PDB file of C-alpha atoms in Angstrom:
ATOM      1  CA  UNK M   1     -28.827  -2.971  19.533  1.00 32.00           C
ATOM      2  CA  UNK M   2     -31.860  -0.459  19.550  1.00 33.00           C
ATOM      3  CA  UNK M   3     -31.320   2.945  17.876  1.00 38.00           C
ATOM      4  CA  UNK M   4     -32.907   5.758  18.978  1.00 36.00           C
ATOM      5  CA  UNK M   5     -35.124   7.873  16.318  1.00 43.00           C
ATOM      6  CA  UNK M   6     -34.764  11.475  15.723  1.00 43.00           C
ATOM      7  CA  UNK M   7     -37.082  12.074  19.002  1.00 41.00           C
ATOM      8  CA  UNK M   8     -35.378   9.939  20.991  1.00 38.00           C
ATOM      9  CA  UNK M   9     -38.085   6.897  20.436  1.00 43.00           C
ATOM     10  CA  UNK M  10     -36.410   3.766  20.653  1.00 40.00           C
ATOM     11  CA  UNK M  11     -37.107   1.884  16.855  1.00 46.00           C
ATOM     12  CA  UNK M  12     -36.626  -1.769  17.049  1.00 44.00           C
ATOM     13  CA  UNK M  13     -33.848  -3.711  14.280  1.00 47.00           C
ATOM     14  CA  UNK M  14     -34.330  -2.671  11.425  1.00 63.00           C
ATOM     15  CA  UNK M  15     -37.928  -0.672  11.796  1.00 73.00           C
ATOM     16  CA  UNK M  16     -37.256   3.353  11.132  1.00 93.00           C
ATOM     17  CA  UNK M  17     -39.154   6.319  10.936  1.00 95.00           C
ATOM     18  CA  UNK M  18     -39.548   8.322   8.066  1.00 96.00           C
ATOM     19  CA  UNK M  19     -40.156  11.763   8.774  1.00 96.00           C
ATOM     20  CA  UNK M  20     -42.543  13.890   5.777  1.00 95.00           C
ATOM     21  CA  UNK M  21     -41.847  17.052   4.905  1.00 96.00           C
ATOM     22  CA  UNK M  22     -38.750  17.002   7.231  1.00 95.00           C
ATOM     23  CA  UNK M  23     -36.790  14.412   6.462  1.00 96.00           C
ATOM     24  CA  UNK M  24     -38.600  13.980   2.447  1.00 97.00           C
ATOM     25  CA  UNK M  25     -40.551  15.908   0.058  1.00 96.00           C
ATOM     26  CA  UNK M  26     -43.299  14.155  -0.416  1.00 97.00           C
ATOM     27  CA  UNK M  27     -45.213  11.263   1.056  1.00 98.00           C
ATOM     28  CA  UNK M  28     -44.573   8.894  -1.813  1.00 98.00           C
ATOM     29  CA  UNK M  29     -40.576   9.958  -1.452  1.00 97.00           C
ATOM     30  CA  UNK M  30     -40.974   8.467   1.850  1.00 97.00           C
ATOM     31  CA  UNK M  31     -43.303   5.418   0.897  1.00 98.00           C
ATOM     32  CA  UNK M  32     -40.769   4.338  -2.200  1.00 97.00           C
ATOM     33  CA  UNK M  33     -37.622   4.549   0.260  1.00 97.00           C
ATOM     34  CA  UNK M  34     -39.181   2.605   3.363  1.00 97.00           C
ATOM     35  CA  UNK M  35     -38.899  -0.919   4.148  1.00 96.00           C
ATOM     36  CA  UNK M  36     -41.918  -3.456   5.243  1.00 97.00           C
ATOM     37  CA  UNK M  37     -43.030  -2.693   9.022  1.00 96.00           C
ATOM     38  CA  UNK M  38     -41.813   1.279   8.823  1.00 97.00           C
ATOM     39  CA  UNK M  39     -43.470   4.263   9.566  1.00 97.00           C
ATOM     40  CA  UNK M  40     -43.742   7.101   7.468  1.00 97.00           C
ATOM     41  CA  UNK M  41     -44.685   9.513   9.659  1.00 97.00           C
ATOM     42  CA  UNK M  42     -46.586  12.813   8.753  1.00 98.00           C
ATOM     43  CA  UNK M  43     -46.803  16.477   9.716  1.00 97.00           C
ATOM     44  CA  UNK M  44     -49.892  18.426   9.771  1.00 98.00           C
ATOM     45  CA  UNK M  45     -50.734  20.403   6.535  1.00 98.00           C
ATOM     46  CA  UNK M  46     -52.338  19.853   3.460  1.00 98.00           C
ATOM     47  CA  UNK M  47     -49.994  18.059   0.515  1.00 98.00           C
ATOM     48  CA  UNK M  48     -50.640  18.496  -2.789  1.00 98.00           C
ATOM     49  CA  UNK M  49     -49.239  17.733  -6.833  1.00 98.00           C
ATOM     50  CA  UNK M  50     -47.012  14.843  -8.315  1.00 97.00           C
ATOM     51  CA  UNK M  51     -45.829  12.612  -5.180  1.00 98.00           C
ATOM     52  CA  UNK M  52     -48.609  13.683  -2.861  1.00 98.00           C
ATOM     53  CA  UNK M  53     -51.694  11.859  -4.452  1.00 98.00           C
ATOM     54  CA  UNK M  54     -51.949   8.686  -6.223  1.00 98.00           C
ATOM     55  CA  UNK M  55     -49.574   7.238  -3.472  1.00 98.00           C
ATOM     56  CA  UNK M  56     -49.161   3.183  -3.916  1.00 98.00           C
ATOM     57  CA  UNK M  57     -47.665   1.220  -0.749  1.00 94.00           C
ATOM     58  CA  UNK M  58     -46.029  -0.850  -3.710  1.00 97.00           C
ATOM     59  CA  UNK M  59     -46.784  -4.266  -1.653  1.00 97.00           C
ATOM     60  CA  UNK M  60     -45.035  -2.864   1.082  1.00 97.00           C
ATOM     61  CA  UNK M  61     -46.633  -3.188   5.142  1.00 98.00           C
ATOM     62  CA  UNK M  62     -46.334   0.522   6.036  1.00 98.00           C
ATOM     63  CA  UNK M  63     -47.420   2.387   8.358  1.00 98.00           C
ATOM     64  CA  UNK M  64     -48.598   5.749   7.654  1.00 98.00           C
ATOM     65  CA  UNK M  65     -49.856   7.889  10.285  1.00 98.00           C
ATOM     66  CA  UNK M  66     -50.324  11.704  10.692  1.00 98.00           C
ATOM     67  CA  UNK M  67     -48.918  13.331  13.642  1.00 97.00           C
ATOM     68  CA  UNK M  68     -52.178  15.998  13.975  1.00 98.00           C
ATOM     69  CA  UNK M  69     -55.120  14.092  12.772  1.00 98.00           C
ATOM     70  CA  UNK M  70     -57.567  14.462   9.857  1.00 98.00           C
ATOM     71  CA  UNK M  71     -58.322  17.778  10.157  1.00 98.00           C
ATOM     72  CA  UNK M  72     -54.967  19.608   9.799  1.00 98.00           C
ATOM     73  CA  UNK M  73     -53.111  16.540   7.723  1.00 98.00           C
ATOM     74  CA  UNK M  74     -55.040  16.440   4.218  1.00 98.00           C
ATOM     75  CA  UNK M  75     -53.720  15.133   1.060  1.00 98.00           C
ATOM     76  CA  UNK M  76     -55.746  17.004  -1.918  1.00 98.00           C
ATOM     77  CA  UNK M  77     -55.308  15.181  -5.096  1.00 98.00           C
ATOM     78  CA  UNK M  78     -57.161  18.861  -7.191  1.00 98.00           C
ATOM     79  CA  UNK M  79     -59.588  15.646  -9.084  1.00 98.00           C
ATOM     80  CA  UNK M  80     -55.837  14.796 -10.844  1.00 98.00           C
ATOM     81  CA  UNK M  81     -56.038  11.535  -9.307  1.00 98.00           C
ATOM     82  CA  UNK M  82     -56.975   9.166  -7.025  1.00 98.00           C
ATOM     83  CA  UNK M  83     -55.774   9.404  -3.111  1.00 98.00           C
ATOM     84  CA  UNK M  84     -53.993   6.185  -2.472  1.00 98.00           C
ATOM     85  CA  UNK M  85     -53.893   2.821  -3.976  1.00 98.00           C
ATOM     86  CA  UNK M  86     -53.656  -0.979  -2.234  1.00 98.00           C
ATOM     87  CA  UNK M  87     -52.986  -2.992  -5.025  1.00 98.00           C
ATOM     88  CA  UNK M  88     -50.242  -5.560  -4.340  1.00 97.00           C
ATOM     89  CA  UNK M  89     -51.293  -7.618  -1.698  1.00 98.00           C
ATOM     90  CA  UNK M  90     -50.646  -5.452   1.356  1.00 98.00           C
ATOM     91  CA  UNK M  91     -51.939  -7.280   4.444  1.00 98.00           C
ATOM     92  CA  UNK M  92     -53.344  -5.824   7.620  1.00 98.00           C
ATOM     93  CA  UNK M  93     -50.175  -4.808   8.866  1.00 98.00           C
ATOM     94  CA  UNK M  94     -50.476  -1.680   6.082  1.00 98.00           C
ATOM     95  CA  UNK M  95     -51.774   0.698   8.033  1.00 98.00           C
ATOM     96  CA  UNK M  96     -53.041   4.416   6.912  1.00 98.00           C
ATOM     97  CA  UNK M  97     -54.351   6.362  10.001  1.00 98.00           C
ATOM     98  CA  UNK M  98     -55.112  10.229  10.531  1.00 98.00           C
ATOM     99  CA  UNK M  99     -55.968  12.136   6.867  1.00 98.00           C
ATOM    100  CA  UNK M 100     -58.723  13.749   4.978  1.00 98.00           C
ATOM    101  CA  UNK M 101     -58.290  12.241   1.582  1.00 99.00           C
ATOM    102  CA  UNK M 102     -60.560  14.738  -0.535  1.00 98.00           C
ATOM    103  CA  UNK M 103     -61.075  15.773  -4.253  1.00 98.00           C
ATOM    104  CA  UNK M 104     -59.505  12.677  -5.547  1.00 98.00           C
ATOM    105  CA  UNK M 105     -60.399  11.195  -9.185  1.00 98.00           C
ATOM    106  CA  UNK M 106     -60.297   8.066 -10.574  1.00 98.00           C
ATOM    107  CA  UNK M 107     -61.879   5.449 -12.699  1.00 98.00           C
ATOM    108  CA  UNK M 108     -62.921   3.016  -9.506  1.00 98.00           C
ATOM    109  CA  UNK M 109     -61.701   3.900  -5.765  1.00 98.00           C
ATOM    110  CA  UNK M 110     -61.292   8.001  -6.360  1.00 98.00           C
ATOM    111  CA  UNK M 111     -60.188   8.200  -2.484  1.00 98.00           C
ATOM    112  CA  UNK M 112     -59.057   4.823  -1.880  1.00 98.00           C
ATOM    113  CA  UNK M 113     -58.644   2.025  -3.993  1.00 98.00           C
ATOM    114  CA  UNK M 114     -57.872  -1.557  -2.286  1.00 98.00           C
ATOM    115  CA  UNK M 115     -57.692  -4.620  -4.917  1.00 98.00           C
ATOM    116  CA  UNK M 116     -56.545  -8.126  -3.725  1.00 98.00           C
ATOM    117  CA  UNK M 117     -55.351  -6.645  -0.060  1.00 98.00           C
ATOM    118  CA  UNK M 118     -56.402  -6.236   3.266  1.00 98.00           C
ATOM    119  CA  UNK M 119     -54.885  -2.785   4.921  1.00 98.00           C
ATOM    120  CA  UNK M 120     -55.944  -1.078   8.066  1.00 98.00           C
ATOM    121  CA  UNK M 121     -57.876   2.273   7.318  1.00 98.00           C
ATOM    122  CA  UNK M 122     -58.327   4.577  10.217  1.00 98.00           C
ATOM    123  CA  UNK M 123     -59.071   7.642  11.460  1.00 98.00           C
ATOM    124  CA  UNK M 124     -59.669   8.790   7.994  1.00 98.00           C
ATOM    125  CA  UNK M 125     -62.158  11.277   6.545  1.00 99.00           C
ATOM    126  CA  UNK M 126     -62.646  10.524   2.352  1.00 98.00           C
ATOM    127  CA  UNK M 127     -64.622  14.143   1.138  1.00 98.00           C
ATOM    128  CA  UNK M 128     -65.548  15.194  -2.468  1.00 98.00           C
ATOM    129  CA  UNK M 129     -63.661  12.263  -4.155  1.00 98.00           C
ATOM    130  CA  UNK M 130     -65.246  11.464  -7.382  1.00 98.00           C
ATOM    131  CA  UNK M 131     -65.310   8.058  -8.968  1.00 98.00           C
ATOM    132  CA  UNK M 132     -65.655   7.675 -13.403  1.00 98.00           C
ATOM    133  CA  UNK M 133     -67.307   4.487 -12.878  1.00 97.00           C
ATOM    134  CA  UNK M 134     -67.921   2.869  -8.733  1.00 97.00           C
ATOM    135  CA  UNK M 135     -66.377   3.866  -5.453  1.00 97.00           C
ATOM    136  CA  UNK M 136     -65.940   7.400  -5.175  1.00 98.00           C
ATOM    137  CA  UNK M 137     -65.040   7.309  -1.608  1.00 98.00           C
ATOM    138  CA  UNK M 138     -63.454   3.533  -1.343  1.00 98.00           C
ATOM    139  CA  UNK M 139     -63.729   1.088  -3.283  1.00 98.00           C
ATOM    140  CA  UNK M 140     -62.863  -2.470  -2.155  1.00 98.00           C
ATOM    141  CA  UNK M 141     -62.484  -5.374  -4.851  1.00 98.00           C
ATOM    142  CA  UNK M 142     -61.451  -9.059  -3.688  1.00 98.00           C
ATOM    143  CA  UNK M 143     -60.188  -7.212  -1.189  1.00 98.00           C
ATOM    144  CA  UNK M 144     -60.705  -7.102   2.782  1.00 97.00           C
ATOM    145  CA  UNK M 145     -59.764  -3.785   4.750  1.00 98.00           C
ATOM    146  CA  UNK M 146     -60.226  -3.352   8.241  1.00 98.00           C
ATOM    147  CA  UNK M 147     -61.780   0.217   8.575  1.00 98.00           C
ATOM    148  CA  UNK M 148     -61.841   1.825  11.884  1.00 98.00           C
ATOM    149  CA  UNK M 149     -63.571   5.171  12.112  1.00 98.00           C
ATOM    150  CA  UNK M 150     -63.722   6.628   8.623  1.00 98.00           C
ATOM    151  CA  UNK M 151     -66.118   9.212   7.903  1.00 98.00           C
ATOM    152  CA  UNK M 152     -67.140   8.993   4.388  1.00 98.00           C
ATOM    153  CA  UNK M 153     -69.270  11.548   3.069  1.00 98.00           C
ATOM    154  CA  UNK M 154     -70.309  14.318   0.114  1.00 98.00           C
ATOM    155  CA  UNK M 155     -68.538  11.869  -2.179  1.00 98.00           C
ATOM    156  CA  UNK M 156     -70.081  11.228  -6.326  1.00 98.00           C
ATOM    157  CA  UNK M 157     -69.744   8.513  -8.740  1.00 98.00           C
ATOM    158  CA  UNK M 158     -70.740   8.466 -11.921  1.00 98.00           C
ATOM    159  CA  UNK M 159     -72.368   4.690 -11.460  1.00 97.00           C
ATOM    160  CA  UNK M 160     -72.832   3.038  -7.971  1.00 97.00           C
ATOM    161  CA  UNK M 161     -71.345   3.187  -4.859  1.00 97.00           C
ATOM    162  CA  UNK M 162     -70.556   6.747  -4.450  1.00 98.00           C
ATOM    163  CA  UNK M 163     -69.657   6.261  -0.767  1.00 98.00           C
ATOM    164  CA  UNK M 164     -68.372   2.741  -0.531  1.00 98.00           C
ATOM    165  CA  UNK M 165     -67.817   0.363  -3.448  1.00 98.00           C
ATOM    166  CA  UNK M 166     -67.748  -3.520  -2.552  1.00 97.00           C
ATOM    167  CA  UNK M 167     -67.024  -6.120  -5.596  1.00 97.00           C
ATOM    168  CA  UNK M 168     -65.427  -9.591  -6.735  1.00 96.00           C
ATOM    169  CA  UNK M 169     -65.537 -11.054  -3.229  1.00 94.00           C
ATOM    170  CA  UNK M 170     -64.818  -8.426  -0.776  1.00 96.00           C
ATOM    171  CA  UNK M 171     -64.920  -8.857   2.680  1.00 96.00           C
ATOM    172  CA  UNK M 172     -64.182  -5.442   3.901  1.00 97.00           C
ATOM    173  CA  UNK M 173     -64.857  -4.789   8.230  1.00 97.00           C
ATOM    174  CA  UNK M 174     -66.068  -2.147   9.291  1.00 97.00           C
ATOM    175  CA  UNK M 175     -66.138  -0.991  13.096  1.00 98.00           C
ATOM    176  CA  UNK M 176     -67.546   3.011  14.131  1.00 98.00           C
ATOM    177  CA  UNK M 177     -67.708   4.515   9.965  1.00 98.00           C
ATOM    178  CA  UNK M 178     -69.987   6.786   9.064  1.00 98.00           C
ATOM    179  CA  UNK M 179     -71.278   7.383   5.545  1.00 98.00           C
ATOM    180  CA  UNK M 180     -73.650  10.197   4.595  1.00 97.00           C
ATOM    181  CA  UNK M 181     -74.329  12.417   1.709  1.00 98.00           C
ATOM    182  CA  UNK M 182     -72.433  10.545  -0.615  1.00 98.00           C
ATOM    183  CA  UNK M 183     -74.425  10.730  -4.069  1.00 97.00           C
ATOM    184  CA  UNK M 184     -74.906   7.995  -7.090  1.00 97.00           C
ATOM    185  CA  UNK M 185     -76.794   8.428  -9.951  1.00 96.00           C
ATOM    186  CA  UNK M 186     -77.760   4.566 -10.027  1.00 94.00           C
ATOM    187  CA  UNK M 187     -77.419   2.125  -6.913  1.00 95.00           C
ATOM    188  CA  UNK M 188     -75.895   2.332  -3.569  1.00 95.00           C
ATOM    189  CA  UNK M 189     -74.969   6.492  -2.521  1.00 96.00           C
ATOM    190  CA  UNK M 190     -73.811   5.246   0.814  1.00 96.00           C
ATOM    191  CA  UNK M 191     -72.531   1.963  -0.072  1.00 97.00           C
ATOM    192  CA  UNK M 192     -72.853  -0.595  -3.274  1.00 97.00           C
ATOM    193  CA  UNK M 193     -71.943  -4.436  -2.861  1.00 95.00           C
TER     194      UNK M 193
END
């Protein structure tokens, strides 16, 4: 049969919404309780502290989508840790859409970090993330995101690639990003491949 989600959308088998702050805590509550091909959907406001940054989809095909947009749904990792992490073969059917990811921190990928997987990234704005090594904003290693509309800017690194890291194979898309004022000490401020 079809069940009916809390505002009366109809959610298909075994597909359900997961509501953030309303029906969890935090966004990784949500993200560790959902099953491939659900939505963890997201109210406006800005999320902070332990189960708000350094999210990881866990291999798991989520989507997760604001409700407002980037500029009233931010997640502000305070340079504790990096934004969000694709690391376990997520295909394109992981999809993060709608959030400023800002003052993230992390060795490689300080806003977003994709390694062996292919996600869909948009509608995204990645500000004043800071990378220890490459990739402040994203970094993308044998890896091959789809990324629709990102703006990418006033992001450091303390190698190359402050905007956009690309290494071991990647064959990231892009389609309408914009990357400016994104600063490396060494090669590639915009974008190192």
């Amino acid at each position: 049969g079809v069940q009916m989600g809390r505002y009366g959308q109809a959610c298909a088998g075994n597909i359900h919404v997961h509501d953030v702050p309303l029906e969890y805590p935090t966004l990784q509550a949500a993200i560790d309780v959902a099953a491939p091909g659900d939505t963890v959907r997201v109210a406006a406001g800005t999320y902070q502290g332990t189960g708000n940054r350094n999210l990881n989809a866990g291999g798991k095909d989520l989507v997760i989508i604001s409700v407002a947009g980037p500029a009233l749904t931010i997640i502000d990792c305070a340079m504790a840790a990096p934004g969000i992490l694709y690391v376990s073969g997520e295909t394109a059917a992981a999809k993060l859409s709608g959030f400023t990811i800002r003052n993230g921190r992390h060795t490689t990928g300080a806003g977003i970090l994709c390694i062996g997987s292919a996600p869909t990234l948009e509608n995204l704005i990645l500000t004043g993330n800071h990378a220890l090594t490459d990739g402040g904003g994203l970094a993308c290693i044998s890896a091959s995101p789809t990324a629709i509309d990102l703006v990418i800017a006033d992001n450091t690194c303390v190698d190359d690639g402050a905007g956009l890291l690309c290494a071991g194979g990647a064959a990231p898309s892009f389609q309408g990003c914009q990357l400016y004022d994104n600063t490396a000490p060494n090669r590639g401020g915009a974008v190192y491949s």
